[in-house]
mmCIF file of C-alpha atoms and ligand atoms in Angstrom:
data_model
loop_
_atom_site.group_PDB
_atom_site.id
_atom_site.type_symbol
_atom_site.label_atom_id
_atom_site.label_comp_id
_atom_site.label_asym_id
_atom_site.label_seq_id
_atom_site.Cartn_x
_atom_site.Cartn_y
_atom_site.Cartn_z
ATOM 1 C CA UNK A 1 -13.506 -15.908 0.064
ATOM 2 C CA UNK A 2 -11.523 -16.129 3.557
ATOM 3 C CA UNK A 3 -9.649 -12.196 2.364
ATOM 4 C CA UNK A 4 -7.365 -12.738 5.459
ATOM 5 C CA UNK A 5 -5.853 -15.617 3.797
ATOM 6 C CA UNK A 6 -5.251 -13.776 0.897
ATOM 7 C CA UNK A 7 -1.951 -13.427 -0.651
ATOM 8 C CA UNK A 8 -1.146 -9.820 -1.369
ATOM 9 C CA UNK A 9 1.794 -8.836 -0.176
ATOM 10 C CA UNK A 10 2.015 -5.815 2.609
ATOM 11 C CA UNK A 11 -1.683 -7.158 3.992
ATOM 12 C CA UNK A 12 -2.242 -9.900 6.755
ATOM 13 C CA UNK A 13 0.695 -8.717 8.814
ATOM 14 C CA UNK A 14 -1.058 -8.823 11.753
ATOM 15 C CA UNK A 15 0.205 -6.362 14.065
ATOM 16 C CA UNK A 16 -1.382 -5.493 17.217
ATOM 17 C CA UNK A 17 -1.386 -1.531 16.784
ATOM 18 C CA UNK A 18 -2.866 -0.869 19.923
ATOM 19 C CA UNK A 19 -4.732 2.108 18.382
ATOM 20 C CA UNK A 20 -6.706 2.690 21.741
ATOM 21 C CA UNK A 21 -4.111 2.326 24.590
ATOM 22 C CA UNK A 22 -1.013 4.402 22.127
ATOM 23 C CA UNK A 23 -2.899 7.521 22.610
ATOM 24 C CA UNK A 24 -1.377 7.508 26.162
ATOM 25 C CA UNK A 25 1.913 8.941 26.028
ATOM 26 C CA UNK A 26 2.881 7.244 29.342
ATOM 27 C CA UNK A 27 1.957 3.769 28.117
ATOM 28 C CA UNK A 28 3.989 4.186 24.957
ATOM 29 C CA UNK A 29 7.024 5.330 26.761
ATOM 30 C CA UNK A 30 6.721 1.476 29.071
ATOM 31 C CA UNK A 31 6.979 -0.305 25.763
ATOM 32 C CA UNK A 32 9.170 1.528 24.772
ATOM 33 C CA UNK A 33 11.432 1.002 27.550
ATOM 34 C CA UNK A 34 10.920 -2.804 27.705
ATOM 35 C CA UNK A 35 13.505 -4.929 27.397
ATOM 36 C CA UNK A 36 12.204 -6.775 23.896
ATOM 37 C CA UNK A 37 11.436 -3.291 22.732
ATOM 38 C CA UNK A 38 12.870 -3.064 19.117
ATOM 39 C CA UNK A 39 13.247 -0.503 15.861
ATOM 40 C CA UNK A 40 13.029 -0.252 12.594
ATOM 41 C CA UNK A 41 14.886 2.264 10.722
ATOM 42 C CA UNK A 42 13.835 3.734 7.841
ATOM 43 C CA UNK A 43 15.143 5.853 5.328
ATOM 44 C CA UNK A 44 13.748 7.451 2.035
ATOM 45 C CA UNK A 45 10.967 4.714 2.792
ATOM 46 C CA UNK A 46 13.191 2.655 2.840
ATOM 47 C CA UNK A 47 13.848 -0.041 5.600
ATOM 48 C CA UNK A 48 17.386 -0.829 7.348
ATOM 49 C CA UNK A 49 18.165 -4.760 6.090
ATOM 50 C CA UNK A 50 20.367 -7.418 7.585
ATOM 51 C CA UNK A 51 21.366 -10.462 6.223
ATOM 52 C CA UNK A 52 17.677 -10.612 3.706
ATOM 53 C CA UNK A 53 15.350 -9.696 7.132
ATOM 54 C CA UNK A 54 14.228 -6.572 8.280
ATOM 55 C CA UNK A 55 16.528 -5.221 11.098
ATOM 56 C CA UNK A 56 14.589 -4.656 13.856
ATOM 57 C CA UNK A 57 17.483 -3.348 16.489
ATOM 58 C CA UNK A 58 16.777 -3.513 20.249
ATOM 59 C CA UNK A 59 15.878 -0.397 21.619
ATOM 60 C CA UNK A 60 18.869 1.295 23.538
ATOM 61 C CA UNK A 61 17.223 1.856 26.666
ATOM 62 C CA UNK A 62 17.367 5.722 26.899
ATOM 63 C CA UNK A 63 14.254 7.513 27.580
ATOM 64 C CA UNK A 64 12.066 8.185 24.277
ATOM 65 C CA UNK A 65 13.165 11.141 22.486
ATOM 66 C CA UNK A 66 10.991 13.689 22.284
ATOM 67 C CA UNK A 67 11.904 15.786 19.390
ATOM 68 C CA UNK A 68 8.750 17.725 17.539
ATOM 69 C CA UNK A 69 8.699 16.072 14.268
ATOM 70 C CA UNK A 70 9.019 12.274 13.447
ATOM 71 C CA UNK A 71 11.685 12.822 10.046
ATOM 72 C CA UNK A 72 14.892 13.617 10.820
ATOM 73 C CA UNK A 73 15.729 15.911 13.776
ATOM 74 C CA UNK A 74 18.225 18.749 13.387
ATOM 75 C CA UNK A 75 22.013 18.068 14.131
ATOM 76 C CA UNK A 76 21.412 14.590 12.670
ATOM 77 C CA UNK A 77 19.692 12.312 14.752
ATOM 78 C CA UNK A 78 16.902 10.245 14.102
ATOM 79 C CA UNK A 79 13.376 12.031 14.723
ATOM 80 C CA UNK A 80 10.795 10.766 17.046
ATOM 81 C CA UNK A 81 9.846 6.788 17.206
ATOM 82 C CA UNK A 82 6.444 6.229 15.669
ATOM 83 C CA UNK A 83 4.590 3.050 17.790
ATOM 84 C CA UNK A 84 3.870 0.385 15.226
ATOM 85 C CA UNK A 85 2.557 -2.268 17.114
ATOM 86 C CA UNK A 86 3.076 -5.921 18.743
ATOM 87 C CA UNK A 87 4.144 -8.522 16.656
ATOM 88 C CA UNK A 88 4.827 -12.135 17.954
ATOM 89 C CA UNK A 89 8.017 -11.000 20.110
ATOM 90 C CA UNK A 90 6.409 -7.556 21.266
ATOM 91 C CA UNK A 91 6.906 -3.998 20.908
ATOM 92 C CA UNK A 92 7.984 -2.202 17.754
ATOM 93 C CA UNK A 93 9.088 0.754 16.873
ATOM 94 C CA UNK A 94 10.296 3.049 13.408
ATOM 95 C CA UNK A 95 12.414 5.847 13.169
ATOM 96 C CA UNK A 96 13.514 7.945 10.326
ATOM 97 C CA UNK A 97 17.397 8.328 9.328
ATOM 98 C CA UNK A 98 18.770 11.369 8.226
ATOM 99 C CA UNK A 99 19.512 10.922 4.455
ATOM 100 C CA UNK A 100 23.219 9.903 4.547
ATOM 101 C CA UNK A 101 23.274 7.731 7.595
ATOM 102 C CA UNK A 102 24.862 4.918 8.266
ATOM 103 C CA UNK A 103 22.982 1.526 7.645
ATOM 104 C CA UNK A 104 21.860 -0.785 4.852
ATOM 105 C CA UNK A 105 18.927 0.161 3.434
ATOM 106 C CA UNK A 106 16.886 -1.669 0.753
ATOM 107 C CA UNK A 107 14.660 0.146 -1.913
ATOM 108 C CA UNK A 108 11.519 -1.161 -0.330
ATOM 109 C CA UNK A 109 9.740 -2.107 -3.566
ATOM 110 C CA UNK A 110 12.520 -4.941 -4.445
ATOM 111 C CA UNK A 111 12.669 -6.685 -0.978
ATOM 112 C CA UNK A 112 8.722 -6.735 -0.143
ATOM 113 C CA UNK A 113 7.988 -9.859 -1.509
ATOM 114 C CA UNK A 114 10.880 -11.832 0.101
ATOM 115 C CA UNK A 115 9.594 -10.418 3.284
ATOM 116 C CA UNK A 116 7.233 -12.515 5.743
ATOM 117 C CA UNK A 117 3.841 -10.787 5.700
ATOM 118 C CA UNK A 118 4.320 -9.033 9.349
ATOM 119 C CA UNK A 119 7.612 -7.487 8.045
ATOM 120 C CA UNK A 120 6.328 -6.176 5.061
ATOM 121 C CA UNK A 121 3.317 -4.600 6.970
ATOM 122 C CA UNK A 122 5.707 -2.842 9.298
ATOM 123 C CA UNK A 123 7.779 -1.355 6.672
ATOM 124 C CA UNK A 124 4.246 -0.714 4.759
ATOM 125 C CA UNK A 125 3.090 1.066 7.721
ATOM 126 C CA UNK A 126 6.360 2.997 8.174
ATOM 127 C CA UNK A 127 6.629 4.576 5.107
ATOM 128 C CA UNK A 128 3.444 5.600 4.580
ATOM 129 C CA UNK A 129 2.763 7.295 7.859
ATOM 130 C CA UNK A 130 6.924 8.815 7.624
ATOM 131 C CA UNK A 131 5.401 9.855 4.074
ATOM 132 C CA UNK A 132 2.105 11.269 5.847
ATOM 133 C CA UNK A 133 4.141 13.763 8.773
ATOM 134 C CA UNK A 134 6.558 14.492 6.091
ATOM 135 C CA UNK A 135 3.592 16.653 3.940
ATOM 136 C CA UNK A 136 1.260 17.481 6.712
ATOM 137 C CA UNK A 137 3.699 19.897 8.795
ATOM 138 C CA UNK A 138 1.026 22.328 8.046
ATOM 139 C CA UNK A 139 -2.964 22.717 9.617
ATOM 140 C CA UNK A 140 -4.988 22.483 6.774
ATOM 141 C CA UNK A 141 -7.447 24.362 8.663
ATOM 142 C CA UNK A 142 -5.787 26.854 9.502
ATOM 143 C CA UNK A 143 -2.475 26.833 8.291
ATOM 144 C CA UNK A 144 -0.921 26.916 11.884
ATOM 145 C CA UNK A 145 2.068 24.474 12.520
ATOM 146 C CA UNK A 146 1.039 21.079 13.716
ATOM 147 C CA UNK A 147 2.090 18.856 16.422
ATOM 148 C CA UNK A 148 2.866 15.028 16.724
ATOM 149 C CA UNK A 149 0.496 13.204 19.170
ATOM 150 C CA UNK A 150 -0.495 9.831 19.723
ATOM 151 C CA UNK A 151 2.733 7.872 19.098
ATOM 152 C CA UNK A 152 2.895 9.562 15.939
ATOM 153 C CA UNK A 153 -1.093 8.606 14.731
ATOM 154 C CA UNK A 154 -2.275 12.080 14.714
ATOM 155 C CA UNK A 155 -1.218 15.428 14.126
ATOM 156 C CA UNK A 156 -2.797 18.372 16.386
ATOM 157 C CA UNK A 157 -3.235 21.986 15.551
ATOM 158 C CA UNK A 158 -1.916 24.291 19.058
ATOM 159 C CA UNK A 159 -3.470 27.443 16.979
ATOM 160 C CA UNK A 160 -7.766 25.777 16.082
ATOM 161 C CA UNK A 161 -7.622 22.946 17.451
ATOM 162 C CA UNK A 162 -8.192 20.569 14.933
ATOM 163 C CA UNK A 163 -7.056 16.809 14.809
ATOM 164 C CA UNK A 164 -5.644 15.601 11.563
ATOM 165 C CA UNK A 165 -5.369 12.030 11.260
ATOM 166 C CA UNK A 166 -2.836 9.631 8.440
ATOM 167 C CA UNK A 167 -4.884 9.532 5.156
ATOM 168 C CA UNK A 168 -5.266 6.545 3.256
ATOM 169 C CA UNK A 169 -6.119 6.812 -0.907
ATOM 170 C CA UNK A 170 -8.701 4.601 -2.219
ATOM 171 C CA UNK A 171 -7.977 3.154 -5.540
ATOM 172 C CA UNK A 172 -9.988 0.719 -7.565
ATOM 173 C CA UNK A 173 -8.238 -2.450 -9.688
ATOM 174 C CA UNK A 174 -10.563 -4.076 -11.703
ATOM 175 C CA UNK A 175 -9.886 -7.254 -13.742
ATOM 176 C CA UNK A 176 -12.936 -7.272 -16.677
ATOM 177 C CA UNK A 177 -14.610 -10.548 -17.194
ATOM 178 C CA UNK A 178 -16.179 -11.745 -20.086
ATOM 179 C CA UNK A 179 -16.981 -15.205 -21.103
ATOM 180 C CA UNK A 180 -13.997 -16.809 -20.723
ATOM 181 C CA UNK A 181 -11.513 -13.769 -20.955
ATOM 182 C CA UNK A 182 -10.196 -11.116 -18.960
ATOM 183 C CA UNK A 183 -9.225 -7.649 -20.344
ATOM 184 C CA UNK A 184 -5.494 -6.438 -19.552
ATOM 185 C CA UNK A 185 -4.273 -2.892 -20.723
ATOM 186 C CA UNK A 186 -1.199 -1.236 -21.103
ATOM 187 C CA UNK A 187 0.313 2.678 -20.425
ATOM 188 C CA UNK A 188 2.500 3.341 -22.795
ATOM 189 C CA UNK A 189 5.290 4.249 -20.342
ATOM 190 C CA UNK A 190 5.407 0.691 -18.651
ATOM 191 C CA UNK A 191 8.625 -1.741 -19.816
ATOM 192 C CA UNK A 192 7.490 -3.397 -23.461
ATOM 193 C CA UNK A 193 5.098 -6.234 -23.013
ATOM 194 C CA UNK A 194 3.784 -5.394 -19.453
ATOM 195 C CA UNK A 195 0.333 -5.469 -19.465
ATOM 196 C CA UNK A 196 -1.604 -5.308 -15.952
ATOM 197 C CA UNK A 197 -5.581 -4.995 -14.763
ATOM 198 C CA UNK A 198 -7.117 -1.701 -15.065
ATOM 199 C CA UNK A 199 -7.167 0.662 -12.146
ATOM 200 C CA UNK A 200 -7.708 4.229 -10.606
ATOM 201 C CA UNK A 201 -7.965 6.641 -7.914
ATOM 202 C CA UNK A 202 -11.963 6.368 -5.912
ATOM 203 C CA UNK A 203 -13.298 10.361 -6.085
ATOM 204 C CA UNK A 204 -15.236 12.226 -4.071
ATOM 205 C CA UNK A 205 -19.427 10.980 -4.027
ATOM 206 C CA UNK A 206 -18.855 7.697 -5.582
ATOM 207 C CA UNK A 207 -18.930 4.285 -4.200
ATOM 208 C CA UNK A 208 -16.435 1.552 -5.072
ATOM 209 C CA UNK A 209 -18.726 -0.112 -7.472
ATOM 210 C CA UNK A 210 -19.356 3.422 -9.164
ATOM 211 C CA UNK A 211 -15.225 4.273 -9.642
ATOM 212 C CA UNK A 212 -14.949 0.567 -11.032
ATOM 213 C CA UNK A 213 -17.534 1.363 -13.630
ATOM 214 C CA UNK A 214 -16.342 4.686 -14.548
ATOM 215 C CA UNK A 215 -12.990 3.533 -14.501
ATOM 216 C CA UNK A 216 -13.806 1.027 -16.988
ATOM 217 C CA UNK A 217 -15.836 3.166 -18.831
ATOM 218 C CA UNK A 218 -12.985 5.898 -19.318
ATOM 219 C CA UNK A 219 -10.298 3.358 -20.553
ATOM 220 C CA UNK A 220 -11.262 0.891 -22.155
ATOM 221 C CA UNK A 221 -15.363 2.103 -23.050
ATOM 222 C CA UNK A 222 -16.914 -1.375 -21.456
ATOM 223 C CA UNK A 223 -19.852 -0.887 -19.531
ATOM 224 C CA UNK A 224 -19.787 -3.285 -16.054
ATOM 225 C CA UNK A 225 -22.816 -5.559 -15.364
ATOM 226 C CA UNK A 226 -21.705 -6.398 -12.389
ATOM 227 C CA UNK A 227 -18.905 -6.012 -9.824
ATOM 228 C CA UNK A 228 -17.079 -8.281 -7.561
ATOM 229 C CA UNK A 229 -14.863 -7.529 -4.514
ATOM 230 C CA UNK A 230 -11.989 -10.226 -4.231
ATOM 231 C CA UNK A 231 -9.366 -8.151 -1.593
ATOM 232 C CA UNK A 232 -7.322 -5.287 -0.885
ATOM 233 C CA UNK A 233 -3.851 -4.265 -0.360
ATOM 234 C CA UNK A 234 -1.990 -1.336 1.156
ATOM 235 C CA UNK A 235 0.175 0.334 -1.299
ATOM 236 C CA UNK A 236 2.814 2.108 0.008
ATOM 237 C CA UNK A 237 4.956 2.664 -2.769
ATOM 238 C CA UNK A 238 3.685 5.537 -5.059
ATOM 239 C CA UNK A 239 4.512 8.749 -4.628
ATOM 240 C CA UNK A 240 1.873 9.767 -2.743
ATOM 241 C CA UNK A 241 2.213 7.011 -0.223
ATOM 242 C CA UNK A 242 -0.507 5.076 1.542
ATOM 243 C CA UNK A 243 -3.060 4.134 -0.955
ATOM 244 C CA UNK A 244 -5.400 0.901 -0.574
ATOM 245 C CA UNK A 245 -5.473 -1.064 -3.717
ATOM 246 C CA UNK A 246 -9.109 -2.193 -3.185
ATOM 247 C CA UNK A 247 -9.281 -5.073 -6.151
ATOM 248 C CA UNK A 248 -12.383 -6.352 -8.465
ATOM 249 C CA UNK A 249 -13.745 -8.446 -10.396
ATOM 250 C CA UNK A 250 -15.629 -6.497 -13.525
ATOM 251 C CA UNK A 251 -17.893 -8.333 -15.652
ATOM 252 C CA UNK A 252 -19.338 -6.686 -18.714
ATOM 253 C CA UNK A 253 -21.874 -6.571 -21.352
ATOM 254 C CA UNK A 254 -20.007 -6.986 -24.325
ATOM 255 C CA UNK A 255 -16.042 -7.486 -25.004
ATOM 256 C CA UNK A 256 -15.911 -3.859 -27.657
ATOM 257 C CA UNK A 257 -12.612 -2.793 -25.494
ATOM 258 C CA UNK A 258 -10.451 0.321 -26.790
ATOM 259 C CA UNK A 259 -7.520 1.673 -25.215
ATOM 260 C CA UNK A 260 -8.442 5.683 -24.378
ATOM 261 C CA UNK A 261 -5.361 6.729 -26.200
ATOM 262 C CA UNK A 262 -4.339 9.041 -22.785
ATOM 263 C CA UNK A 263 -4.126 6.628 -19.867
ATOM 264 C CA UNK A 264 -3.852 3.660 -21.632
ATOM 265 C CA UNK A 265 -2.248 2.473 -25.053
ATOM 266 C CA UNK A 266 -3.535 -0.520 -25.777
ATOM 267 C CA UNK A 267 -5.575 -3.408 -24.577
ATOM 268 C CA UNK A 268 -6.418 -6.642 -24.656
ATOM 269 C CA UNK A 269 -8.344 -9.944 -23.860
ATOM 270 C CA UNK A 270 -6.772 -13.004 -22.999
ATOM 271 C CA UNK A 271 -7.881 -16.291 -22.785
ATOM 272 C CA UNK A 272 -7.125 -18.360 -19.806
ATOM 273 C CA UNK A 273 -4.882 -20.017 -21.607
ATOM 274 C CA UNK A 274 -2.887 -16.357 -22.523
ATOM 275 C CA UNK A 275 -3.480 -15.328 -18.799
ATOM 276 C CA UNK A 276 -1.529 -18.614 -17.667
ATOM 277 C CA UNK A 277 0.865 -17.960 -19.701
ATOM 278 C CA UNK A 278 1.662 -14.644 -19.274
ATOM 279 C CA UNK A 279 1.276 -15.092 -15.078
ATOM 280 C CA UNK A 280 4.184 -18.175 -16.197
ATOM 281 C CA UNK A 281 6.463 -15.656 -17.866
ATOM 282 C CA UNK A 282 6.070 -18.106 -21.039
ATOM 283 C CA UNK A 283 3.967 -15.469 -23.258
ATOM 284 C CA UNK A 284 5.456 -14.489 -25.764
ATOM 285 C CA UNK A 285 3.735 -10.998 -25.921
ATOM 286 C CA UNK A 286 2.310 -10.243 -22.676
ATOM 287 C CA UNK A 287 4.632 -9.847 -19.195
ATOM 288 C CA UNK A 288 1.800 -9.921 -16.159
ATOM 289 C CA UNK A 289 2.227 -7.806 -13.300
ATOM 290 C CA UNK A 290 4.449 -9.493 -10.760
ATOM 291 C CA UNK A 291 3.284 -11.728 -7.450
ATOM 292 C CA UNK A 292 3.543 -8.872 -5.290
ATOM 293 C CA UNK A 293 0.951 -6.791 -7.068
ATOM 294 C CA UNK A 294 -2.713 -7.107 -6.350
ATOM 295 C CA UNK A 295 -3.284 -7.329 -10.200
ATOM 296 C CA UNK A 296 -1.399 -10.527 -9.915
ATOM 297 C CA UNK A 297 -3.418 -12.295 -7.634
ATOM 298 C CA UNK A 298 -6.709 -10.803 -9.536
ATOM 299 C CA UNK A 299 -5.670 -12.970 -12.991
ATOM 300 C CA UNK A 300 -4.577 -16.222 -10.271
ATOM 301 C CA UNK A 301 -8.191 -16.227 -8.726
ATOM 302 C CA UNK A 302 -9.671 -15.926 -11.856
ATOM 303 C CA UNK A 303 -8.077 -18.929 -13.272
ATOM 304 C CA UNK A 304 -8.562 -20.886 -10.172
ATOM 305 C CA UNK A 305 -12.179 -20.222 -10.446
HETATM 306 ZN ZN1 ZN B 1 -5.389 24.764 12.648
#
């Protein structure tokens, strides 16, 4: 399948990041001081709002600040501007606002799917590299306090010398295939009804065709034939931050599914009939994930098949 055309929300943005030429402090500080040169401001992880769009505000042309760290500064300015990229106008930028600034802010999880892909990507981006800085003060090397280089893409250690760079979390979404059903589940803390495709975090030594199987394996006890990719999707908005939704298609031997008990409380096949349904908010049992949510588009390309 054409994955740029894909439909999950926070991917396709297509910003220029420039990741080459923003490593040169003196070329970020031009953009910055052209005259289409604009902001986002971000709070919480949360992006300033105005009138349904993002508000990207012109930059007031005073030099680039320079404070250390890119969250907050002390005395209650905003912290250093982190280069996001070109879109179609040019230059932007992100800052973070000190927790009871001024500004409309919307909780970023409600307005992403009213956004246009390119603004969603640039609040995406945003909040998980604000989220990054915010928990990497620290070398992990060496324990030393880090630095902010690179327009805010890297974090250097003054004390060994290492390079740290914004981590991104691997997690596998699998929707399991067999004849003509797919297998939702359910955690038992999710809103009654809401059912969604099976997922979890990639470890250490395995490939993404090993974490689907395991993953399977552990929740539900299928055993994957074979495994599909369909497309991915940056996921800013658990806890942790920036994780990659990387999404599957599962299919497996037999359809003996049980719910682990632990992660998951129950699950369930559905025809494509059910899956229709339940994508149409007309099932009377089952509430699918919404459009936003790679899990989403998993059950849409199945039926489309
Ligand atoms: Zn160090």
């Amino acid at each position: 399948m054409n994955t740029l055309a894909a439909p999950n929300t926070f991917a396709g943005g297509g910003l220029d990041r420039h990741s080459e030429t923003r490593r040169d402090a003196s070329w970020v500080a031009a953009q910055w001081a052209r005259p289409g040169a604009r902001v986002l401001t971000m709070r919480g992880g949360d992006p300033a709002m105005d009138g349904g769009r993002l508000a990207l505000a012109p930059v007031n042309l005073a030099p680039l600040p320079e404070s250390e760290a890119p969250g907050p500064a002390p005395g209650g300015q905003n912290g250093m501007p982190l280069f996001l990229g070109f879109d179609a106008t040019g230059p932007v930028f992100a800052v973070e606002a000190r927790e009871n600034g001024p500004g409309a802010f919307a909780d970023l999880r409600s307005v992403a799917g009213a956004l246009t892909p390119a603004e969603a990507s640039m609040a995406a981006t945003a909040r998980a590299l604000f989220g990054w800085h915010a928990r990497h003060g620290f070398c992990p090397s060496c324990g030393a306090s880090t630095s902010v280089t690179d327009a805010g893409w890297k974090r250097s250690c003054p004390s060994c010398g290492a390079d740290h760079f914004p981590r991104t979390d691997p997690v596998v979404i699998m929707l399991a295939l067999h004849g003509e059903r797919c297998l939702l589940g359910r955690n038992a803390s999710w809103p009654e009804g809401r059912y969604s495709a099976l997922a979890g975090f990639l470890e250490p030594g395995e490939s993404v065709e090993d974490a689907c199987a395991r993953e399977l394996k552990e929740e539900s006890g299928l055993t994957a034939m074979r495994v599909r990719y369909h497309s991915s999707q940056p996921w800013p908005l658990s806890p942790l931050g920036g994780q990659l939704m990387i999404g599957l298609f599962a299919e497996v031997g037999d359809d003996r599914a049980q719910a682990d008990g632990t992660e998951l409380s129950d699950v369930r096949w559905l025809t494509r009939k059910d899956a229709s349904a339940a994508l149409a908010g007309t099932h009377p049992e089952v509430t699918a994930p919404p459009a936003m949510a790679i899990a989403h588009q998993l059950i849409r390309a199945w039926l489309e098949e």
